[in-house]
PDB file of C-alpha atoms in Angstrom:
ATOM      1  CA  THR A   1      91.346 105.496  89.634  1.00 55.00           C
ATOM      2  CA  GLN A   2      91.126 102.046  91.152  1.00 59.00           C
ATOM      3  CA  LEU A   3      88.290 102.287  93.655  1.00 81.00           C
ATOM      4  CA  LEU A   4      87.788  99.913  96.547  1.00 91.00           C
ATOM      5  CA  GLU A   5      84.315  99.987  98.016  1.00 93.00           C
ATOM      6  CA  GLN A   6      83.797  98.659 101.510  1.00 95.00           C
ATOM      7  CA  SER A   7      80.561  97.552 103.068  1.00 95.00           C
ATOM      8  CA  PRO A   8      79.024  98.156 105.413  1.00 96.00           C
ATOM      9  CA  GLN A   9      80.239 101.692 106.068  1.00 94.00           C
ATOM     10  CA  PHE A  10      79.154 101.529 109.709  1.00 95.00           C
ATOM     11  CA  LEU A  11      78.592  98.501 111.921  1.00 96.00           C
ATOM     12  CA  SER A  12      77.521  98.401 115.567  1.00 97.00           C
ATOM     13  CA  ILE A  13      77.214  94.995 117.198  1.00 96.00           C
ATOM     14  CA  GLN A  14      77.079  93.397 120.628  1.00 97.00           C
ATOM     15  CA  GLU A  15      80.080  91.682 122.131  1.00 97.00           C
ATOM     16  CA  GLY A  16      80.185  88.017 121.123  1.00 97.00           C
ATOM     17  CA  GLU A  17      78.525  88.450 117.739  1.00 97.00           C
ATOM     18  CA  ASN A  18      80.127  87.582 114.420  1.00 97.00           C
ATOM     19  CA  LEU A  19      80.547  89.991 111.532  1.00 97.00           C
ATOM     20  CA  THR A  20      81.876  90.220 107.998  1.00 98.00           C
ATOM     21  CA  VAL A  21      83.266  93.260 106.210  1.00 98.00           C
ATOM     22  CA  TYR A  22      83.534  93.313 102.429  1.00 97.00           C
ATOM     23  CA  CYS A  23      85.973  95.053 100.111  1.00 97.00           C
ATOM     24  CA  ASN A  24      85.066  95.109  96.421  1.00 96.00           C
ATOM     25  CA  SER A  25      86.592  96.502  93.263  1.00 94.00           C
ATOM     26  CA  SER A  26      86.358  96.144  89.503  1.00 92.00           C
ATOM     27  CA  SER A  27      90.163  96.205  89.334  1.00 90.00           C
ATOM     28  CA  VAL A  28      92.622  93.375  89.831  1.00 91.00           C
ATOM     29  CA  PHE A  29      95.245  93.804  92.537  1.00 91.00           C
ATOM     30  CA  SER A  30      98.533  91.994  93.069  1.00 89.00           C
ATOM     31  CA  SER A  31      98.018  92.116  96.822  1.00 90.00           C
ATOM     32  CA  LEU A  32      95.335  93.068  99.281  1.00 93.00           C
ATOM     33  CA  GLN A  33      95.944  94.352 102.770  1.00 94.00           C
ATOM     34  CA  TRP A  34      93.715  94.992 105.744  1.00 96.00           C
ATOM     35  CA  TYR A  35      94.478  97.688 108.292  1.00 96.00           C
ATOM     36  CA  ARG A  36      92.830  98.712 111.551  1.00 96.00           C
ATOM     37  CA  GLN A  37      92.863 102.302 112.697  1.00 94.00           C
ATOM     38  CA  GLU A  38      92.014 103.603 116.142  1.00 93.00           C
ATOM     39  CA  PRO A  39      91.036 107.229 116.827  1.00 89.00           C
ATOM     40  CA  GLY A  40      93.994 109.591 116.750  1.00 89.00           C
ATOM     41  CA  GLU A  41      96.339 106.962 115.367  1.00 93.00           C
ATOM     42  CA  GLY A  42      97.551 105.843 111.970  1.00 94.00           C
ATOM     43  CA  PRO A  43      96.380 102.552 110.427  1.00 94.00           C
ATOM     44  CA  VAL A  44      98.151  99.375 111.535  1.00 95.00           C
ATOM     45  CA  LEU A  45      98.591  96.452 109.173  1.00 94.00           C
ATOM     46  CA  LEU A  46      96.676  93.283 110.089  1.00 96.00           C
ATOM     47  CA  VAL A  47      97.350  91.027 107.110  1.00 94.00           C
ATOM     48  CA  THR A  48      98.510  90.817 103.501  1.00 92.00           C
ATOM     49  CA  VAL A  49      97.083  88.333 101.002  1.00 93.00           C
ATOM     50  CA  VAL A  50      98.598  87.848  97.561  1.00 91.00           C
ATOM     51  CA  THR A  51      97.092  84.701  96.031  1.00 92.00           C
ATOM     52  CA  GLY A  52      93.602  84.463  94.574  1.00 93.00           C
ATOM     53  CA  GLY A  53      91.425  82.351  96.856  1.00 95.00           C
ATOM     54  CA  GLU A  54      93.878  82.665  99.736  1.00 94.00           C
ATOM     55  CA  VAL A  55      92.507  82.456 103.274  1.00 97.00           C
ATOM     56  CA  LYS A  56      94.462  83.650 106.295  1.00 96.00           C
ATOM     57  CA  LYS A  57      93.448  83.320 109.918  1.00 96.00           C
ATOM     58  CA  LEU A  58      94.713  85.427 112.786  1.00 94.00           C
ATOM     59  CA  LYS A  59      93.067  84.273 116.001  1.00 95.00           C
ATOM     60  CA  ARG A  60      89.428  85.371 115.656  1.00 97.00           C
ATOM     61  CA  LEU A  61      89.986  87.163 112.331  1.00 97.00           C
ATOM     62  CA  THR A  62      89.684  85.397 108.966  1.00 97.00           C
ATOM     63  CA  PHE A  63      90.725  87.120 105.764  1.00 97.00           C
ATOM     64  CA  GLN A  64      89.924  85.941 102.268  1.00 96.00           C
ATOM     65  CA  PHE A  65      91.166  87.155  98.888  1.00 96.00           C
ATOM     66  CA  GLY A  66      88.756  86.570  96.004  1.00 95.00           C
ATOM     67  CA  ASP A  67      89.679  84.112  93.269  1.00 95.00           C
ATOM     68  CA  ALA A  68      89.916  86.924  90.707  1.00 94.00           C
ATOM     69  CA  ARG A  69      91.886  89.135  93.121  1.00 93.00           C
ATOM     70  CA  LYS A  70      89.293  91.892  92.892  1.00 94.00           C
ATOM     71  CA  ASP A  71      87.644  91.519  96.270  1.00 94.00           C
ATOM     72  CA  SER A  72      88.293  90.498  99.842  1.00 96.00           C
ATOM     73  CA  SER A  73      86.458  89.870 103.072  1.00 97.00           C
ATOM     74  CA  LEU A  74      87.267  90.112 106.753  1.00 97.00           C
ATOM     75  CA  HIS A  75      85.310  87.939 109.171  1.00 98.00           C
ATOM     76  CA  ILE A  76      85.509  88.439 112.925  1.00 97.00           C
ATOM     77  CA  THR A  77      84.249  85.705 115.237  1.00 97.00           C
ATOM     78  CA  ALA A  78      82.982  86.531 118.710  1.00 97.00           C
ATOM     79  CA  ALA A  79      83.732  90.239 118.470  1.00 97.00           C
ATOM     80  CA  GLN A  80      85.200  91.996 121.492  1.00 97.00           C
ATOM     81  CA  PRO A  81      85.212  95.692 122.460  1.00 96.00           C
ATOM     82  CA  GLY A  82      88.914  95.783 121.623  1.00 95.00           C
ATOM     83  CA  ASP A  83      88.007  95.104 117.983  1.00 96.00           C
ATOM     84  CA  THR A  84      86.398  98.542 117.754  1.00 96.00           C
ATOM     85  CA  GLY A  85      88.003 100.719 115.101  1.00 95.00           C
ATOM     86  CA  LEU A  86      88.075 101.716 111.455  1.00 95.00           C
ATOM     87  CA  TYR A  87      88.909  98.808 109.152  1.00 96.00           C
ATOM     88  CA  LEU A  88      90.535  99.667 105.848  1.00 95.00           C
ATOM     89  CA  CYS A  89      91.365  97.457 102.913  1.00 95.00           C
ATOM     90  CA  ALA A  90      94.134  98.478 100.533  1.00 93.00           C
ATOM     91  CA  GLY A  91      94.958  97.101  97.110  1.00 91.00           C
ATOM     92  CA  GLY A  92      98.529  96.972  95.882  1.00 87.00           C
ATOM     93  CA  THR A  93      99.713  96.982  92.285  1.00 80.00           C
ATOM     94  CA  ASN A  94     102.834  95.616  90.634  1.00 71.00           C
ATOM     95  CA  THR A  95     104.205  99.112  90.217  1.00 67.00           C
ATOM     96  CA  GLY A  96     104.405  99.320  93.986  1.00 56.00           C
ATOM     97  CA  ASN A  97     104.121 103.069  94.077  1.00 63.00           C
ATOM     98  CA  GLN A  98     100.627 103.331  95.401  1.00 72.00           C
ATOM     99  CA  PHE A  99      98.214 101.524  97.632  1.00 83.00           C
ATOM    100  CA  TYR A 100      94.562 102.184  96.852  1.00 87.00           C
ATOM    101  CA  PHE A 101      92.661 102.374 100.106  1.00 91.00           C
ATOM    102  CA  GLY A 102      89.048 101.449 100.553  1.00 92.00           C
ATOM    103  CA  THR A 103      86.310 103.690 101.865  1.00 89.00           C
ATOM    104  CA  GLY A 104      86.545 102.171 105.349  1.00 93.00           C
ATOM    105  CA  THR A 105      84.226 100.333 107.751  1.00 95.00           C
ATOM    106  CA  SER A 106      83.720 101.803 111.188  1.00 95.00           C
ATOM    107  CA  LEU A 107      83.097  98.994 113.692  1.00 97.00           C
ATOM    108  CA  THR A 108      81.774  99.496 117.205  1.00 97.00           C
ATOM    109  CA  VAL A 109      81.532  96.512 119.539  1.00 97.00           C
ATOM    110  CA  ILE A 110      79.278  97.182 122.490  1.00 97.00           C
ATOM    111  CA  PRO A 111      80.175  95.442 125.776  1.00 95.00           C
TER     112      PRO A 111
ATOM    113  CA  GLY B   1     112.728 107.015 117.057  1.00 54.00           C
ATOM    114  CA  ALA B   2     111.222 103.608 116.512  1.00 80.00           C
ATOM    115  CA  GLY B   3     108.233 104.726 114.494  1.00 93.00           C
ATOM    116  CA  VAL B   4     107.119 107.293 111.938  1.00 96.00           C
ATOM    117  CA  SER B   5     106.935 110.707 113.561  1.00 96.00           C
ATOM    118  CA  GLN B   6     104.714 113.537 112.335  1.00 97.00           C
ATOM    119  CA  SER B   7     104.562 117.124 113.491  1.00 97.00           C
ATOM    120  CA  PRO B   8     102.662 119.046 114.477  1.00 97.00           C
ATOM    121  CA  SER B   9      99.984 116.673 115.721  1.00 96.00           C
ATOM    122  CA  ASN B  10      97.409 119.439 115.418  1.00 97.00           C
ATOM    123  CA  LYS B  11      97.410 122.594 113.328  1.00 97.00           C
ATOM    124  CA  VAL B  12      94.746 125.274 113.276  1.00 98.00           C
ATOM    125  CA  THR B  13      95.141 127.928 110.620  1.00 97.00           C
ATOM    126  CA  GLU B  14      93.188 130.673 108.943  1.00 97.00           C
ATOM    127  CA  LYS B  15      91.932 130.409 105.394  1.00 97.00           C
ATOM    128  CA  GLY B  16      94.542 131.721 102.973  1.00 97.00           C
ATOM    129  CA  LYS B  17      97.565 130.978 105.153  1.00 98.00           C
ATOM    130  CA  ASP B  18     100.314 128.516 104.201  1.00 98.00           C
ATOM    131  CA  VAL B  19     101.050 125.453 106.333  1.00 98.00           C
ATOM    132  CA  GLU B  20     103.948 123.020 106.440  1.00 98.00           C
ATOM    133  CA  LEU B  21     103.608 119.492 107.761  1.00 98.00           C
ATOM    134  CA  ARG B  22     106.594 117.347 108.654  1.00 97.00           C
ATOM    135  CA  CYS B  23     107.222 113.604 108.514  1.00 97.00           C
ATOM    136  CA  ASP B  24     110.211 111.710 109.926  1.00 96.00           C
ATOM    137  CA  PRO B  25     110.151 108.184 108.496  1.00 95.00           C
ATOM    138  CA  ILE B  26     111.658 105.096 110.074  1.00 94.00           C
ATOM    139  CA  SER B  27     115.402 105.029 109.518  1.00 92.00           C
ATOM    140  CA  GLY B  28     116.299 102.891 106.503  1.00 89.00           C
ATOM    141  CA  HIS B  29     112.887 103.089 104.902  1.00 91.00           C
ATOM    142  CA  THR B  30     113.359 104.153 101.309  1.00 89.00           C
ATOM    143  CA  ALA B  31     109.701 104.707 100.429  1.00 90.00           C
ATOM    144  CA  LEU B  32     107.539 107.478 101.868  1.00 94.00           C
ATOM    145  CA  TYR B  33     103.859 108.161 101.255  1.00 94.00           C
ATOM    146  CA  TRP B  34     101.534 111.031 102.106  1.00 96.00           C
ATOM    147  CA  TYR B  35      97.797 110.392 102.429  1.00 95.00           C
ATOM    148  CA  ARG B  36      94.839 112.592 103.321  1.00 96.00           C
ATOM    149  CA  GLN B  37      91.948 111.279 105.405  1.00 94.00           C
ATOM    150  CA  ARG B  38      88.704 113.150 105.823  1.00 91.00           C
ATOM    151  CA  LEU B  39      86.665 112.445 108.930  1.00 85.00           C
ATOM    152  CA  GLY B  40      85.640 108.790 109.146  1.00 77.00           C
ATOM    153  CA  GLN B  41      86.701 108.045 105.591  1.00 81.00           C
ATOM    154  CA  GLY B  42      89.367 106.087 103.774  1.00 86.00           C
ATOM    155  CA  LEU B  43      92.788 107.314 102.755  1.00 91.00           C
ATOM    156  CA  GLU B  44      93.348 109.480  99.694  1.00 92.00           C
ATOM    157  CA  PHE B  45      96.785 109.093  98.104  1.00 91.00           C
ATOM    158  CA  LEU B  46      98.707 112.346  97.687  1.00 94.00           C
ATOM    159  CA  ILE B  47     102.346 111.685  96.825  1.00 94.00           C
ATOM    160  CA  TYR B  48     105.004 108.938  96.914  1.00 91.00           C
ATOM    161  CA  PHE B  49     108.790 109.157  97.230  1.00 92.00           C
ATOM    162  CA  GLN B  50     111.139 106.239  96.556  1.00 89.00           C
ATOM    163  CA  GLY B  51     114.859 106.765  96.976  1.00 84.00           C
ATOM    164  CA  ASN B  52     116.264 109.140  94.375  1.00 84.00           C
ATOM    165  CA  SER B  53     113.522 108.463  91.815  1.00 86.00           C
ATOM    166  CA  ALA B  54     111.187 111.215  90.688  1.00 89.00           C
ATOM    167  CA  PRO B  55     108.240 111.366  93.088  1.00 91.00           C
ATOM    168  CA  ASP B  56     104.793 110.219  92.031  1.00 90.00           C
ATOM    169  CA  LYS B  57     102.737 113.389  92.447  1.00 92.00           C
ATOM    170  CA  SER B  58      99.633 112.062  90.740  1.00 89.00           C
ATOM    171  CA  GLY B  59      97.473 112.344  93.854  1.00 91.00           C
ATOM    172  CA  LEU B  60      98.091 115.994  94.687  1.00 95.00           C
ATOM    173  CA  PRO B  61      94.660 117.678  94.424  1.00 94.00           C
ATOM    174  CA  SER B  62      95.863 121.079  93.216  1.00 94.00           C
ATOM    175  CA  ASP B  63      98.970 123.156  92.613  1.00 96.00           C
ATOM    176  CA  ARG B  64      98.571 124.552  96.125  1.00 97.00           C
ATOM    177  CA  PHE B  65      99.944 121.253  97.389  1.00 98.00           C
ATOM    178  CA  SER B  66     103.618 120.356  97.178  1.00 97.00           C
ATOM    179  CA  ALA B  67     105.997 118.032  98.973  1.00 97.00           C
ATOM    180  CA  GLU B  68     109.713 117.549  99.272  1.00 95.00           C
ATOM    181  CA  ARG B  69     111.945 114.871 100.673  1.00 95.00           C
ATOM    182  CA  THR B  70     115.633 115.124 101.426  1.00 85.00           C
ATOM    183  CA  GLY B  71     117.280 111.863 100.407  1.00 81.00           C
ATOM    184  CA  GLU B  72     115.710 109.067 102.418  1.00 81.00           C
ATOM    185  CA  SER B  73     114.928 111.193 105.431  1.00 89.00           C
ATOM    186  CA  VAL B  74     112.529 113.935 106.400  1.00 95.00           C
ATOM    187  CA  SER B  75     109.656 114.970 104.171  1.00 97.00           C
ATOM    188  CA  THR B  76     107.567 118.130 104.277  1.00 97.00           C
ATOM    189  CA  LEU B  77     104.109 118.618 102.798  1.00 98.00           C
ATOM    190  CA  THR B  78     103.251 122.244 102.091  1.00 98.00           C
ATOM    191  CA  ILE B  79      99.773 123.578 101.481  1.00 98.00           C
ATOM    192  CA  GLN B  80      99.630 127.134 100.190  1.00 98.00           C
ATOM    193  CA  ARG B  81      96.647 129.456 100.540  1.00 98.00           C
ATOM    194  CA  THR B  82      94.734 126.944 102.616  1.00 98.00           C
ATOM    195  CA  GLN B  83      91.019 126.454 102.037  1.00 97.00           C
ATOM    196  CA  GLN B  84      88.390 125.044 104.383  1.00 96.00           C
ATOM    197  CA  GLU B  85      88.143 121.879 102.260  1.00 95.00           C
ATOM    198  CA  ASP B  86      91.793 121.176 103.101  1.00 97.00           C
ATOM    199  CA  SER B  87      90.737 120.363 106.667  1.00 97.00           C
ATOM    200  CA  ALA B  88      91.592 116.704 107.257  1.00 97.00           C
ATOM    201  CA  VAL B  89      94.133 114.401 108.869  1.00 97.00           C
ATOM    202  CA  TYR B  90      97.328 114.163 106.846  1.00 98.00           C
ATOM    203  CA  LEU B  91      99.039 110.804 107.298  1.00 97.00           C
ATOM    204  CA  CYS B  92     102.587 109.871 106.426  1.00 97.00           C
ATOM    205  CA  ALA B  93     103.767 106.286 105.949  1.00 95.00           C
ATOM    206  CA  SER B  94     107.117 104.696 105.190  1.00 94.00           C
ATOM    207  CA  SER B  95     108.213 101.245 104.055  1.00 90.00           C
ATOM    208  CA  PHE B  96     111.414  99.361 103.247  1.00 85.00           C
ATOM    209  CA  LEU B  97     110.136  96.890 100.662  1.00 73.00           C
ATOM    210  CA  PRO B  98     108.497  99.120  98.075  1.00 68.00           C
ATOM    211  CA  GLY B  99     106.862  97.147  95.324  1.00 68.00           C
ATOM    212  CA  ALA B 100     107.259  93.806  97.063  1.00 70.00           C
ATOM    213  CA  PRO B 101     104.072  91.754  97.522  1.00 70.00           C
ATOM    214  CA  PHE B 102     104.450  91.919 101.286  1.00 75.00           C
ATOM    215  CA  GLU B 103     105.313  95.598 101.487  1.00 81.00           C
ATOM    216  CA  LYS B 104     104.153  96.914 104.845  1.00 87.00           C
ATOM    217  CA  LEU B 105     103.313 100.545 105.410  1.00 91.00           C
ATOM    218  CA  PHE B 106     104.164 102.011 108.796  1.00 94.00           C
ATOM    219  CA  PHE B 107     102.006 105.035 109.527  1.00 96.00           C
ATOM    220  CA  GLY B 108     102.534 108.014 111.737  1.00 97.00           C
ATOM    221  CA  SER B 109      99.746 109.325 113.956  1.00 96.00           C
ATOM    222  CA  GLY B 110      98.973 112.089 111.498  1.00 96.00           C
ATOM    223  CA  THR B 111      98.546 115.845 111.573  1.00 98.00           C
ATOM    224  CA  GLN B 112      95.016 117.087 112.156  1.00 97.00           C
ATOM    225  CA  LEU B 113      94.667 120.232 110.045  1.00 98.00           C
ATOM    226  CA  SER B 114      91.785 122.588 110.696  1.00 97.00           C
ATOM    227  CA  VAL B 115      91.283 125.562 108.404  1.00 97.00           C
ATOM    228  CA  LEU B 116      88.975 128.205 109.856  1.00 95.00           C
TER     229      LEU B 116
END
């Protein structure tokens, strides 16, 4: 089993603060995705990274794939209440028949 | 429809009863996944279908769980003799680029299963 551990598990911050969520594994992945899930809904893809060391920015969100393709981070600048949700990382393999999802980080941004 | 549709959205059942969950993937999506999500946790892989290939059943937790898919359309996940530990949200996802680096999973809203 290729486990992806996320930290922290829970995060509650004030609007305007910055935060970083980590996704770590001992396994190498061909791709790493980040999803956000709101209550009562399925996860929605935010980004895919495929190259070791790759950094992608989407507005206030910055995603990084580790050089060894075993870990990733998600940094949010100036968090807003709309960022509240469960953030999930998912590692993809070359076989393509399974995405290994992380344990999840529940983020609450307080207005 | 435009997205992945799952039914029912909620299912309450008694321990020992069988349940059937349905997933309608996005038209044209050849790959279909079932995941289980316990409250506030990550997703646990259950089963994967890709076209006419044999499904990957490696994630099914016991022989009480089974799933079928007709061609590249509807899939049903069946849980026999339900137990309280089966209570969870069951999520279905489909994609059209299975195995590609930029494969994107489109998820349904899930079925919340509660076993009393």
